Structures are given as C-alpha cells and as structure tokens.
Amino acid sequence: MANYDYDIGVIGGGAAGLTVAAGASQLGVKTLLIEKEPKLGGDCLHYGCVPSKALIKSASVYHKMRHAEDYGLPKVNLPPVDFKQVTDRIQSIIDTIQVHDSEERFCSLGVKVEYGEASFVDDHVVEFNGKRVSAKFWVLATGSEAVGLPIPGLDKIDYWTNKDIFTLEELPSSLIVVGGGPIGCEMAQSFARLGSDVRILQRNCQVLAAEDEDMAEIVQDAFKGEGIGLDLCADTKEIRAVDGGYEVEYECEGSTRIIKADKILVAAGRAPSIGSLKLENAGVEYDLRGVNVDNRLRTSQKHIFAAGDITGKYQFTHAAGYEGGIVISNAVFRLPRKVDYTWLPWCTYTEPELASVGMNEKAAKKAEIEYTIYEEKFVDNDRAQAEGATAGKIKLVLDKKEKPLGVQIVGHHAGELAAEWVAALNAKAGLSTLASAMHPYPTVSEINKRVASKVLSPKLFSDKVRKTLGFIFDYKGRACTLD
Ligand SMILES: Cc1cc2nc3c(=O)[nH]c(=O)nc-3n(C[C@H](O)[C@H](O)[C@H](O)COP(=O)(O)OP(=O)(O)OC[C@H]3O[C@@H](n4cnc5c(N)ncnc54)[C@H](O)[C@@H]3O)c2cc1C
C-alpha cells in the first residue's frame, strides 16, 4: 500500500476547503491545507460576503439618516461620506472574523496549514514553493474569480472588481457597474446610497437574470426610486478611457448610447480558479464552467474531490460549506452521499432583499412542470408598515398537488424569512404546519404563515364546509351583507 504524507490534502482555504479540513482533521484524518494567500478565509471573508454585507450596512444607515423625515424625525444635513472610514470598518470586521479562520485555530483542530500556490505533479502529488507533498485524497477548493468580459477596450483600462472596492480610500463620484447580477446590484445600491452617481449596465433585460421578472422588477423599482441608472438590454460595444474617467458605448433597442463615469466596476460573472492547478498532470477533467464532478463531488479521478465555486455550480458560501460536508461523507466515512440542491436557498442583499428557495416560475417553466402561484404582499403586513418597508411580496410556487416547488421572497429581511421555508421544506412539513404554527406578532415572518394559509383557506371557508356545518349544527348563516 502506498505511503502518502497525508490522508487528505485540501487546496484552497475558503468556505469549502476550511469545512473539509476542519471536519476531516477532527475525525482523526491527517490533513494538509494549502492556501496561496497569506491568510485563510477565501473570497467570502476577504473580498465577498463579509465586506459586501458590511458595506451594505454602512450604506443602509447613511441612507436612513438621509431620509430621517420618513420616520417622523428631523431632517438632517449630513456631511459627505468619508469612504476611508467605511472601508476601515469593513477591514476591522474582517480582522475580527479572521480569528475564526486563523492558522492557529486550524492547527488546534489538527490541520497542517501551508501557504503557497499549489499545482499537481501527478494525481497524488502536489507541488508548492518548490516542495512536494503526497496525499491519498485531494480536495480542490480553489474557488472562483471575477471574469473580465470580452468587451473591446476593457483590457486597456484600469477597472475595478470585487477585489479592489473594499479597501478604497475615496468614494468615486460616479460609477458604472458592468453586470446586474447579485454582486453588481448589491454594490451599485451601496455606492449610490453612500453618494456616488451609479449606473448599472446589464446585457439582460432585467437585473438578477436568474430570478422571476416580477420579483426583479420590485428591486428595479427600488433602484429607480433611489436614482440608480439602469441600462438594461445593453449590448456593450466598447469601453474607453476619456478625460477624467471612462465612457461606455452600448447598443439598446437599435440605438447607440454612450454613458460616462469616473470609475468602472466589473461584476459580470465568475470563472473557476483552476489556471494554476495543472489539473492535466492529475488527469482531472474540467471545462470553462469548472471542474467536472459527479453527484458525490468526485472528479474524473475518484480520489480527487472538488467543492465550492470551482465546480461552477452554485456559487454561494453555504453551498460551498454543504459540499464540504458531502466530501467528508464520501472521502472520510466512505459513504456514498450525494448532493441534493432541491431546497438550496440564496439571497441578494439589496434593499429590498430578494431570496429564493427551490424553484421559481422560470425554473418550473424550463422543467415543464405545471404550477400555480400564491402571493402575499408586504404592504399587508403590520410590521412592514411599522418599519416603513412595504415594498415586496412572497410568492409560493406549487405543483399540481399543491406541494411546494419553491418560494420566492422580495422584501424586508427576505433572506431571514427564507430560513423558515428552508427548515419546513427540508423537514417535509406541510403547508398546514406553517399555517397553523403561531408566529410572533408583529413580525414580517407572519407573511410566511399568511401565504401558506392562503392555499388552505379556500378549502376551509368553502360552501361545502358551511353547508355541512349548517346541516349538523343548524347554523343560521350570514348576519350581515353589504348592499
Ligand atoms: C462581492 C461578493 C459577494 C458575495 N456575497 C455572498 C453572499 O452574500 N452569500 C453567499 O453565500 N455567497 C456570496 N458570495 C460568494 C462566495 O464568496 C463564494 O461562493 C465562496 O467564497 C466560495 O467558497 P470557495 O471555498 O469555493 O472559494 P473561496 O472562498 O474563493 O476560496 C478559495 C481559496 O483558494 C485559494 N486558491 C486558489 N488557487 C489556489 C492554489 N492554486 N493553491 C492554493 N490556494 C489557492 C484562494 O486564494 C482562496 O483563498 C459573494 C462573492 C462575492 C465576490
């Protein structure tokens, strides 16, 4: 039997890699973790979820201060934002969380952490910093990176990606965000709320292209209300550096338009980080979307697994963590556990937030599944009224048998509201469980109960039930009727 240096080697110290390393090591597996950056934590901690949510919070507070009168408070004349203070706060939040993702903590769990850019020598041996190590199993968890689009001129300008914006010292006075996906939308709204003049340039004719049009439209309406420019259905032709900034030429509905700004942020998709891995040496197959894996997350080499963004599937931190758990089941316990994304949730943290669990209408149509929808509006929720956050709705997508296919929520705290559905749907709890469960009043979570009740109430308050009760108990029927 071959004698390897490690039982498991993990390449990439982000959400997926850290999950595998921590879990495997605590199960007595000799584990190596290789990270190319000087700190663990990956994109989520340093350039993704954490800094973006911290920025969103600062922007949201400033926005509310600017709109103090909406809450019956005195109008405030605010000084402009000192962006350095905002990014200092972001960095201090990252530093606090870093402790949890530190080398010391992982060493205390038994993981050997090494720093360097890893590449395969063969299917069991990896090289970094001129050093070679072998492992029985390898896990590829190198994540993804922002893609620069094949737009003429883009390669000649100094544009920003998510790697640049969280350490800036100054707020740009104007910004074009290329890409209206989750990252583009979250960042566009934040910069606009902090005082930049922002336009979103989006190829698709709606922002958040994976979401249902009616849900995305509610986000778009909020953006318009806040003065964010939306250039949709935009086929970008060229980006040029001009005096004091950049201009973008695009075609839309047959006409050519030009927009200008100080800075360009490209948030137009992600590509797997596989360039440096030399996967050919290990015989691992991949394509432009990512490393090919089966439903147990095994690559074309059965002892090499892949998890997280590198697979090109669902690029979320919670998906990466979940996939890390699947890898542990398969590689450590040697149990054939498969991935199941049926109830995978996600959320875009704009205001209003847009959250999704399971199928939306677009997905149901694509899968040619017959469905019905039930909706409930935030405007009818007492807490949403009290909060002054009445935009949005919840949409339940049901199959023919009235079983949930998915839930879509756009509105105040949609991401938090989705969590109840995640638990209920995973537990296979029926809609009646949600409808009959007491929810605290007044909370926006009552919207979950209300939409579930909406499916059931026509059956309860039906003529048939009324007639049956009347027959048995001799009820006399309506006491009042409007003319
Ligand atoms: C702006 C932004 C906001 C986001 N917001 C959210 C959010 O709110 N919620 C959410 O769920 N997701 C969010 N995401 C997505 C989330 O960050 C990713 O899905 C998650 O980080 C993927 O984890 P991962 O482990 O696959 O990759 P990563 O976290 O990127 O980790 C990969 C690691 O591998 C290292 N690496 C790469 N190549 C090598 C090599 N050859 N050798 C050694 N190390 C290597 C990298 O340095 C990196 O540390 C956001 C992303 C961005 C960009």
Coordinates of C-alpha atoms and ligand atoms in Angstrom, one line a residue:
M1 CA 0.0 0.0 0.0
A2 CA 1.3 3.4 -1.0
N3 CA 2.6 5.5 1.9
Y4 CA 1.3 9.1 1.5
D5 CA 2.4 12.1 3.5
Y6 CA -1.2 13.0 4.3
D7 CA -4.6 11.2 4.3
I8 CA -6.3 14.3 2.8
G9 CA -4.8 17.3 1.1
V10 CA -7.0 20.3 0.6
I11 CA -6.2 23.1 -1.9
G12 CA -7.8 26.4 -1.1
G13 CA -8.6 27.9 2.3
G14 CA -12.1 29.3 1.7
A15 CA -15.5 28.2 2.8
A16 CA -15.3 24.7 1.1
G17 CA -11.7 24.0 1.9
L18 CA -12.0 25.1 5.5
T19 CA -15.1 22.9 6.0
V20 CA -13.4 19.8 4.7
A21 CA -10.1 20.5 6.6
A22 CA -11.8 21.2 10.0
G23 CA -14.2 18.2 9.7
A24 CA -11.6 15.7 8.4
S25 CA -9.0 16.6 11.0
Q26 CA -11.4 16.3 13.9
L27 CA -12.2 12.8 12.7
G28 CA -8.6 11.7 13.0
V29 CA -7.6 12.2 9.4
K30 CA -4.1 13.6 8.8
T31 CA -5.0 16.8 6.9
L32 CA -3.0 19.3 4.9
L33 CA -4.5 22.6 3.8
I34 CA -2.7 24.7 1.2
E35 CA -3.6 28.4 0.7
K36 CA -2.0 30.7 -1.8
E37 CA -2.9 34.0 0.0
P38 CA -1.2 34.9 3.3
K39 CA -4.5 34.5 5.2
L40 CA -7.2 31.8 5.3
G41 CA -10.8 32.7 4.7
G42 CA -11.0 32.9 0.9
D43 CA -13.2 35.2 -1.1
C44 CA -16.1 35.2 1.2
L45 CA -14.1 36.7 4.1
H46 CA -11.8 39.0 2.2
Y47 CA -13.4 40.1 -1.0
G48 CA -17.0 38.8 -0.9
C49 CA -19.8 38.2 1.6
V50 CA -18.3 39.7 4.7
P51 CA -17.0 43.0 3.2
S52 CA -20.0 43.4 0.9
K53 CA -22.5 43.0 3.8
A54 CA -20.5 45.4 6.0
L55 CA -20.6 47.9 3.1
I56 CA -24.3 47.4 2.6
K57 CA -24.9 48.1 6.3
S58 CA -23.0 51.4 6.3
A59 CA -24.8 52.4 3.1
S60 CA -28.2 51.5 4.6
V61 CA -27.6 53.5 7.8
Y62 CA -26.4 56.6 5.8
H63 CA -29.5 56.2 3.5
K64 CA -31.8 56.1 6.6
M65 CA -30.1 59.1 8.1
R66 CA -30.7 61.0 4.8
H67 CA -34.3 60.0 5.0
A68 CA -34.9 60.7 8.7
E69 CA -38.1 62.6 7.9
D70 CA -39.7 59.4 6.6
Y71 CA -39.6 58.2 10.2
G72 CA -41.1 61.4 11.7
L73 CA -37.6 62.6 12.6
P74 CA -35.9 66.0 12.0
K75 CA -34.3 66.4 8.6
V76 CA -30.5 66.0 8.9
N77 CA -28.0 67.9 6.8
L78 CA -25.3 65.2 6.5
P79 CA -21.7 65.7 5.6
P80 CA -20.5 63.6 2.7
V81 CA -19.2 60.1 3.5
D82 CA -15.5 59.6 4.3
F83 CA -15.1 56.3 2.5
K84 CA -11.8 55.5 4.2
Q85 CA -13.8 55.3 7.5
V86 CA -16.2 52.9 5.8
T87 CA -13.5 50.7 4.5
D88 CA -11.6 50.8 7.8
R89 CA -14.8 49.5 9.5
I90 CA -15.0 46.7 6.8
Q91 CA -11.4 45.7 7.4
S92 CA -11.9 45.6 11.2
I93 CA -14.9 43.3 10.8
I94 CA -12.7 41.1 8.5
D95 CA -10.0 41.1 11.2
T96 CA -12.4 40.1 13.9
I97 CA -13.8 37.2 11.8
Q98 CA -10.3 36.2 10.7
V99 CA -9.6 34.8 14.2
H100 CA -12.1 32.1 13.5
D101 CA -10.4 31.3 10.2
S102 CA -6.8 31.6 11.5
E103 CA -3.9 29.2 11.1
E104 CA -3.8 28.9 14.9
R105 CA -7.4 27.7 15.1
F106 CA -6.9 25.2 12.3
C107 CA -3.7 23.9 13.9
S108 CA -5.6 23.5 17.2
L109 CA -8.0 21.3 15.2
G110 CA -5.1 19.3 13.9
V111 CA -4.7 20.7 10.4
K112 CA -1.3 21.4 9.0
V113 CA -1.6 24.8 7.1
E114 CA 0.9 25.7 4.4
Y115 CA 1.0 28.8 2.2
G116 CA 1.8 28.7 -1.5
E117 CA 0.3 28.2 -4.9
A118 CA -0.4 24.5 -5.4
S119 CA -0.2 22.6 -8.6
F120 CA -0.4 18.9 -9.4
V121 CA 2.7 16.9 -10.3
D122 CA 0.6 13.7 -10.7
D123 CA -2.7 12.5 -9.3
H124 CA -1.4 12.1 -5.7
V125 CA 1.5 14.6 -5.6
V126 CA 1.2 18.4 -5.3
E127 CA 3.9 21.0 -5.5
F128 CA 4.1 24.4 -3.9
N129 CA 7.0 26.7 -3.1
G130 CA 9.3 24.1 -4.6
K131 CA 8.1 21.5 -2.1
R132 CA 6.3 18.2 -3.0
V133 CA 3.7 16.5 -0.8
S134 CA 1.5 13.5 -1.4
A135 CA -1.9 12.6 -0.1
K136 CA -4.3 9.7 -0.5
F137 CA -7.2 12.0 -1.3
W138 CA -7.1 15.5 -2.6
V139 CA -9.9 18.1 -2.4
L140 CA -9.9 21.0 -5.0
A141 CA -11.4 24.1 -3.3
T142 CA -9.8 27.0 -5.1
G143 CA -13.0 29.0 -5.7
S144 CA -13.6 31.4 -8.5
E145 CA -12.6 34.8 -9.7
A146 CA -14.2 37.8 -11.4
V147 CA -14.2 37.5 -15.2
G148 CA -13.2 40.3 -17.4
L149 CA -15.7 40.3 -20.4
P150 CA -14.5 40.3 -24.0
I151 CA -15.6 43.9 -24.4
P152 CA -13.3 45.9 -26.7
G153 CA -11.2 48.3 -24.7
L154 CA -11.8 46.6 -21.3
D155 CA -8.4 45.1 -21.3
K156 CA -6.9 48.6 -21.8
I157 CA -8.5 50.3 -18.8
D158 CA -7.9 50.1 -15.1
Y159 CA -11.3 48.8 -14.0
W160 CA -12.3 47.6 -10.5
T161 CA -13.5 44.1 -9.5
N162 CA -14.7 42.9 -6.0
K163 CA -11.0 42.6 -5.1
D164 CA -10.5 46.4 -5.3
I165 CA -13.5 48.0 -3.8
F166 CA -13.3 47.2 -0.1
T167 CA -10.0 48.9 0.5
L168 CA -10.7 52.2 -1.4
E169 CA -9.9 55.4 0.4
E170 CA -12.3 57.6 -1.6
L171 CA -15.8 57.2 -2.9
P172 CA -16.0 57.5 -6.7
S173 CA -18.2 60.5 -7.6
S174 CA -19.7 58.3 -10.4
L175 CA -19.6 54.6 -11.2
I176 CA -20.7 52.3 -14.0
V177 CA -21.3 48.8 -12.7
V178 CA -21.0 46.4 -15.6
G179 CA -23.3 43.5 -14.7
G180 CA -26.6 43.5 -12.9
G181 CA -26.3 40.2 -11.1
P182 CA -26.3 39.8 -7.3
I183 CA -22.8 41.3 -6.8
G184 CA -23.4 44.2 -9.2
C185 CA -26.8 45.0 -7.7
E186 CA -25.6 44.9 -4.1
M187 CA -22.6 47.1 -4.8
A188 CA -24.5 49.5 -7.1
Q189 CA -27.1 50.3 -4.4
S190 CA -24.4 50.6 -1.7
F191 CA -22.3 53.0 -3.7
A192 CA -25.3 55.0 -4.7
R193 CA -26.6 55.3 -1.2
L194 CA -23.2 56.5 0.0
G195 CA -23.3 59.3 -2.5
S196 CA -21.9 58.0 -5.9
D197 CA -23.8 58.6 -9.1
V198 CA -24.3 55.0 -10.2
R199 CA -25.5 53.3 -13.4
I200 CA -25.9 49.6 -13.9
L201 CA -25.1 48.3 -17.4
Q202 CA -26.8 44.9 -17.9
R203 CA -26.9 42.8 -21.0
N204 CA -30.1 41.0 -19.9
C205 CA -33.4 43.0 -19.9
Q206 CA -33.8 42.6 -16.2
V207 CA -31.4 42.7 -13.2
L208 CA -30.8 39.4 -11.4
A209 CA -31.5 37.4 -14.5
A210 CA -32.0 34.1 -12.8
E211 CA -34.9 35.5 -10.8
D212 CA -38.5 35.8 -11.9
E213 CA -39.1 39.0 -13.8
D214 CA -41.9 40.3 -11.4
M215 CA -39.6 39.8 -8.4
A216 CA -36.6 41.5 -10.1
E217 CA -38.8 44.3 -11.1
I218 CA -39.5 45.2 -7.5
V219 CA -35.8 45.6 -6.9
Q220 CA -35.5 47.6 -10.1
D221 CA -38.3 49.9 -8.9
A222 CA -36.5 50.5 -5.7
F223 CA -33.3 51.3 -7.6
K224 CA -35.1 53.8 -9.8
G225 CA -36.6 55.4 -6.7
E226 CA -33.1 55.8 -5.3
G227 CA -31.8 57.4 -8.5
I228 CA -29.7 54.5 -9.7
G229 CA -29.5 54.4 -13.5
L230 CA -30.5 51.2 -15.2
D231 CA -29.2 50.5 -18.7
L232 CA -30.9 47.2 -19.5
C233 CA -30.9 45.1 -22.7
A234 CA -27.5 46.8 -23.2
D235 CA -25.1 45.2 -25.7
T236 CA -21.8 46.8 -24.8
K237 CA -19.7 47.7 -27.8
E238 CA -16.6 49.5 -26.3
I239 CA -15.2 50.9 -23.2
R240 CA -12.7 53.8 -23.5
A241 CA -10.7 56.0 -21.2
V242 CA -11.6 59.6 -21.6
D243 CA -10.6 62.8 -19.8
G244 CA -11.3 62.3 -16.1
G245 CA -12.8 58.8 -16.4
Y246 CA -14.3 56.3 -18.8
E247 CA -17.1 56.1 -21.3
V248 CA -19.1 53.0 -22.4
E249 CA -20.7 52.7 -25.7
Y250 CA -23.6 50.3 -26.0
E251 CA -26.5 49.4 -28.2
C252 CA -30.0 49.1 -27.0
E253 CA -33.2 48.7 -29.0
G254 CA -31.4 49.6 -32.2
S255 CA -29.8 52.8 -31.0
T256 CA -26.3 53.5 -29.8
R257 CA -25.8 55.2 -26.4
I258 CA -22.9 56.5 -24.5
I259 CA -22.6 56.7 -20.7
K260 CA -19.7 58.2 -18.7
A261 CA -18.3 57.8 -15.2
D262 CA -15.2 58.2 -13.1
K263 CA -14.8 54.5 -12.4
I264 CA -15.9 51.1 -13.8
L265 CA -16.7 48.2 -11.6
V266 CA -17.0 44.9 -13.5
A267 CA -19.3 42.3 -11.8
A268 CA -20.3 40.3 -14.8
G269 CA -19.8 36.7 -13.7
R270 CA -17.2 34.4 -12.2
A271 CA -14.8 31.9 -13.6
P272 CA -13.4 28.9 -11.7
S273 CA -9.8 29.4 -10.3
I274 CA -8.1 26.5 -12.0
G275 CA -5.4 28.1 -14.0
S276 CA -2.6 27.4 -11.6
L277 CA -3.6 23.9 -10.6
K278 CA -2.1 22.0 -13.6
L279 CA -5.1 19.6 -13.5
E280 CA -3.8 17.9 -16.7
N281 CA -1.0 16.4 -14.6
A282 CA -3.6 14.8 -12.3
G283 CA -5.9 13.7 -15.1
V284 CA -8.8 15.8 -13.7
E285 CA -11.3 16.9 -16.3
Y286 CA -12.7 20.4 -16.4
D287 CA -14.3 22.9 -18.8
L288 CA -14.8 26.6 -18.8
R289 CA -17.6 26.4 -16.1
G290 CA -15.4 24.5 -13.7
V291 CA -14.1 21.1 -12.6
N292 CA -16.5 18.3 -13.6
V293 CA -17.8 16.4 -10.7
D294 CA -20.4 13.6 -10.2
N295 CA -23.2 13.8 -7.6
R296 CA -20.7 12.7 -4.9
L297 CA -18.4 15.5 -5.9
R298 CA -15.8 13.1 -7.2
T299 CA -13.8 14.4 -10.2
S300 CA -12.8 12.2 -13.1
Q301 CA -10.2 10.9 -10.6
K302 CA -12.2 9.2 -8.0
H303 CA -9.8 10.1 -5.2
I304 CA -9.8 13.8 -6.1
F305 CA -12.9 15.7 -5.0
A306 CA -14.0 19.3 -5.7
A307 CA -16.2 21.5 -3.7
G308 CA -17.3 25.1 -3.8
D309 CA -17.2 27.7 -6.6
I310 CA -14.6 25.7 -8.5
T311 CA -17.3 23.3 -9.6
G312 CA -19.1 26.2 -11.3
K313 CA -22.5 25.1 -9.9
Y314 CA -24.0 27.2 -7.1
Q315 CA -21.5 29.9 -6.1
F316 CA -22.6 30.6 -2.5
T317 CA -20.7 30.2 0.7
H318 CA -23.4 28.0 2.2
A319 CA -23.3 25.8 -0.9
A320 CA -19.5 25.5 -0.5
G321 CA -19.9 24.5 3.2
Y322 CA -22.6 22.0 2.3
E323 CA -20.4 20.5 -0.4
G324 CA -17.5 20.3 2.0
G325 CA -19.8 18.1 4.2
I326 CA -20.6 15.9 1.2
V327 CA -16.9 15.5 0.6
I328 CA -16.3 14.4 4.2
S329 CA -19.0 11.8 4.0
N330 CA -17.5 10.4 0.8
A331 CA -13.8 10.7 1.4
V332 CA -13.6 10.2 5.2
F333 CA -16.7 8.0 6.1
R334 CA -16.5 6.4 2.6
L335 CA -20.3 6.7 2.5
P336 CA -21.8 7.3 -1.0
R337 CA -23.6 10.5 0.0
K338 CA -25.0 12.6 -3.0
V339 CA -25.6 16.3 -3.3
D340 CA -29.2 17.4 -3.3
Y341 CA -29.8 21.1 -4.2
T342 CA -33.6 20.8 -4.2
W343 CA -34.0 23.3 -1.3
L344 CA -30.9 25.3 -1.8
P345 CA -31.6 28.9 -0.7
W346 CA -30.0 32.1 -1.9
C347 CA -30.5 35.8 -1.3
T348 CA -29.4 39.0 -2.9
Y349 CA -28.9 41.6 -0.2
T350 CA -30.3 44.6 -1.9
E351 CA -33.0 46.7 -0.2
P352 CA -35.5 45.1 -0.7
E353 CA -33.7 41.7 -0.5
L354 CA -34.6 39.0 -2.9
A355 CA -34.5 35.4 -1.6
S356 CA -35.2 32.2 -3.3
V357 CA -35.7 28.6 -2.1
G358 CA -36.3 25.8 -4.6
M359 CA -37.9 26.5 -7.9
N360 CA -39.1 29.9 -9.2
E361 CA -41.5 30.2 -12.1
K362 CA -38.7 30.4 -14.6
A363 CA -37.2 27.1 -13.4
A364 CA -40.7 25.4 -13.3
K365 CA -41.4 26.5 -16.9
K366 CA -37.9 25.3 -18.0
A367 CA -38.6 21.9 -16.4
E368 CA -42.1 21.9 -18.0
I369 CA -43.8 21.5 -14.6
E370 CA -47.4 22.6 -14.3
Y371 CA -47.6 25.0 -11.4
T372 CA -49.8 27.5 -9.6
I373 CA -48.8 30.5 -7.6
Y374 CA -50.0 32.2 -4.4
E375 CA -48.8 35.6 -3.3
E376 CA -49.0 37.8 -0.3
K377 CA -47.8 41.4 -0.2
F378 CA -45.6 43.1 2.3
V379 CA -47.9 46.1 2.3
D380 CA -50.5 43.9 4.2
N381 CA -48.0 43.0 6.9
D382 CA -48.4 45.1 10.1
R383 CA -44.7 45.1 10.9
A384 CA -43.7 46.0 7.4
Q385 CA -46.0 49.0 7.7
A386 CA -44.4 50.0 11.1
E387 CA -40.9 49.6 9.6
G388 CA -41.8 51.7 6.5
A389 CA -40.7 48.7 4.4
T390 CA -43.8 47.8 2.4
A391 CA -42.3 47.0 -1.0
G392 CA -42.3 43.4 -2.0
K393 CA -44.2 40.1 -1.9
I394 CA -43.8 36.5 -1.2
K395 CA -44.6 34.0 -4.0
L396 CA -45.3 30.4 -3.4
V397 CA -44.9 28.1 -6.4
L398 CA -46.9 24.9 -6.0
D399 CA -47.2 21.8 -8.2
K400 CA -50.5 20.2 -9.4
K401 CA -50.9 18.5 -6.0
E402 CA -50.3 21.8 -4.2
K403 CA -46.9 20.7 -2.9
P404 CA -44.3 23.5 -2.8
L405 CA -41.9 23.6 -5.7
G406 CA -40.3 26.8 -4.3
V407 CA -40.7 30.1 -2.5
Q408 CA -39.6 33.5 -3.7
I409 CA -39.5 36.5 -1.4
V410 CA -38.7 40.0 -2.3
G411 CA -38.9 42.4 0.6
H412 CA -37.7 43.4 4.0
H413 CA -35.4 40.7 5.5
A414 CA -36.3 38.3 2.8
G415 CA -33.2 36.3 3.5
E416 CA -34.2 35.7 7.1
L417 CA -37.8 34.9 6.1
A418 CA -36.5 32.2 3.7
A419 CA -34.8 30.3 6.5
E420 CA -38.2 29.2 7.9
W421 CA -39.1 27.8 4.5
V422 CA -35.7 26.0 4.3
A423 CA -36.4 24.3 7.6
A424 CA -40.0 23.5 6.8
L425 CA -39.3 22.2 3.3
N426 CA -36.3 20.1 4.4
A427 CA -38.4 18.6 7.2
K428 CA -41.2 17.9 4.6
A429 CA -43.6 19.8 6.9
G430 CA -46.9 20.5 5.1
L431 CA -48.2 24.0 4.4
S432 CA -50.8 23.3 7.2
T433 CA -47.9 23.1 9.7
L434 CA -46.7 26.6 8.7
A435 CA -50.3 27.9 8.5
S436 CA -51.2 26.7 12.0
A437 CA -47.9 27.5 13.7
M438 CA -48.1 30.6 15.9
H439 CA -45.8 33.3 14.6
P440 CA -44.8 36.2 16.9
Y441 CA -46.8 39.4 16.3
P442 CA -45.9 41.8 14.8
T443 CA -43.1 40.3 12.7
V444 CA -42.6 40.2 9.0
S445 CA -42.4 36.4 9.4
E446 CA -46.2 36.4 9.5
I447 CA -46.1 36.7 5.8
N448 CA -44.9 33.1 5.6
K449 CA -47.9 31.9 7.6
R450 CA -50.3 34.1 5.6
V451 CA -49.3 32.8 2.2
A452 CA -49.5 29.2 3.5
S453 CA -53.0 29.9 4.9
K454 CA -54.0 31.4 1.5
V455 CA -53.5 28.0 -0.1
L456 CA -55.6 26.3 2.6
S457 CA -58.3 28.8 3.5
P458 CA -60.5 28.4 0.3
K459 CA -60.9 24.7 1.3
L460 CA -61.8 25.6 4.9
F461 CA -64.1 28.6 4.2
S462 CA -65.9 26.8 1.4
D463 CA -69.6 26.4 0.6
K464 CA -69.3 22.7 1.2
V465 CA -67.9 23.2 4.8
R466 CA -70.5 25.9 5.5
K467 CA -73.4 23.7 4.3
T468 CA -72.1 20.7 6.2
L469 CA -71.8 22.7 9.5
G470 CA -75.2 24.3 8.9
F471 CA -76.7 20.9 8.4
I472 CA -75.2 19.4 11.5
F473 CA -75.4 22.3 13.9
D474 CA -78.3 24.2 12.4
Y475 CA -76.3 27.5 12.0
K476 CA -78.3 30.3 10.6
G477 CA -75.7 31.8 8.1
R478 CA -74.6 35.4 7.4
A479 CA -75.6 38.1 9.9
C480 CA -74.7 41.0 7.6
T481 CA -74.4 41.6 3.9
L482 CA -73.1 44.7 2.2
D483 CA -75.5 46.2 -0.3
Ligands
LIG1 C1 -18.7 40.5 -3.7 C2 -19.2 39.1 -3.4 C3 -20.2 39.0 -2.5 C4 -20.6 37.7 -2.2 N1 -21.7 37.6 -1.3 C5 -22.1 36.4 -1.0 C6 -23.2 36.2 0.0 O1 -23.7 37.2 0.5 N2 -23.6 35.0 0.3 C7 -23.0 33.9 -0.3 O2 -23.4 32.7 0.1 N3 -22.0 34.0 -1.2 C8 -21.5 35.2 -1.5 N4 -20.5 35.3 -2.4 C9 -19.9 34.1 -3.0 C10 -18.9 33.4 -2.0 O3 -17.9 34.3 -1.7 C11 -18.3 32.2 -2.6 O4 -19.4 31.3 -3.1 C12 -17.5 31.4 -1.7 O5 -16.4 32.2 -1.2 C13 -16.9 30.1 -2.3 O6 -16.1 29.5 -1.5 P1 -14.9 28.5 -2.0 O7 -14.3 27.8 -0.9 O8 -15.4 27.7 -3.2 O9 -13.9 29.6 -2.7 P2 -13.1 30.8 -2.0 O10 -13.7 31.3 -0.8 O11 -12.8 31.7 -3.0 O12 -11.7 30.1 -1.5 C14 -10.8 29.6 -2.5 C15 -9.4 29.8 -1.9 O13 -8.5 29.0 -2.7 C16 -7.3 29.8 -2.8 N5 -6.5 29.3 -4.0 C17 -6.8 29.5 -5.3 N6 -6.0 28.9 -6.1 C18 -5.1 28.2 -5.3 C19 -3.9 27.4 -5.5 N7 -3.5 27.1 -6.7 N8 -3.3 27.0 -4.4 C20 -3.6 27.3 -3.1 N9 -4.7 28.1 -2.9 C21 -5.4 28.5 -3.9 C22 -7.8 31.2 -2.9 O14 -6.7 32.1 -2.5 C23 -8.9 31.2 -1.9 O15 -8.5 31.6 -0.6 C24 -20.0 36.6 -2.7 C25 -19.0 36.7 -3.6 C26 -18.5 38.0 -4.0 C27 -17.4 38.1 -4.9

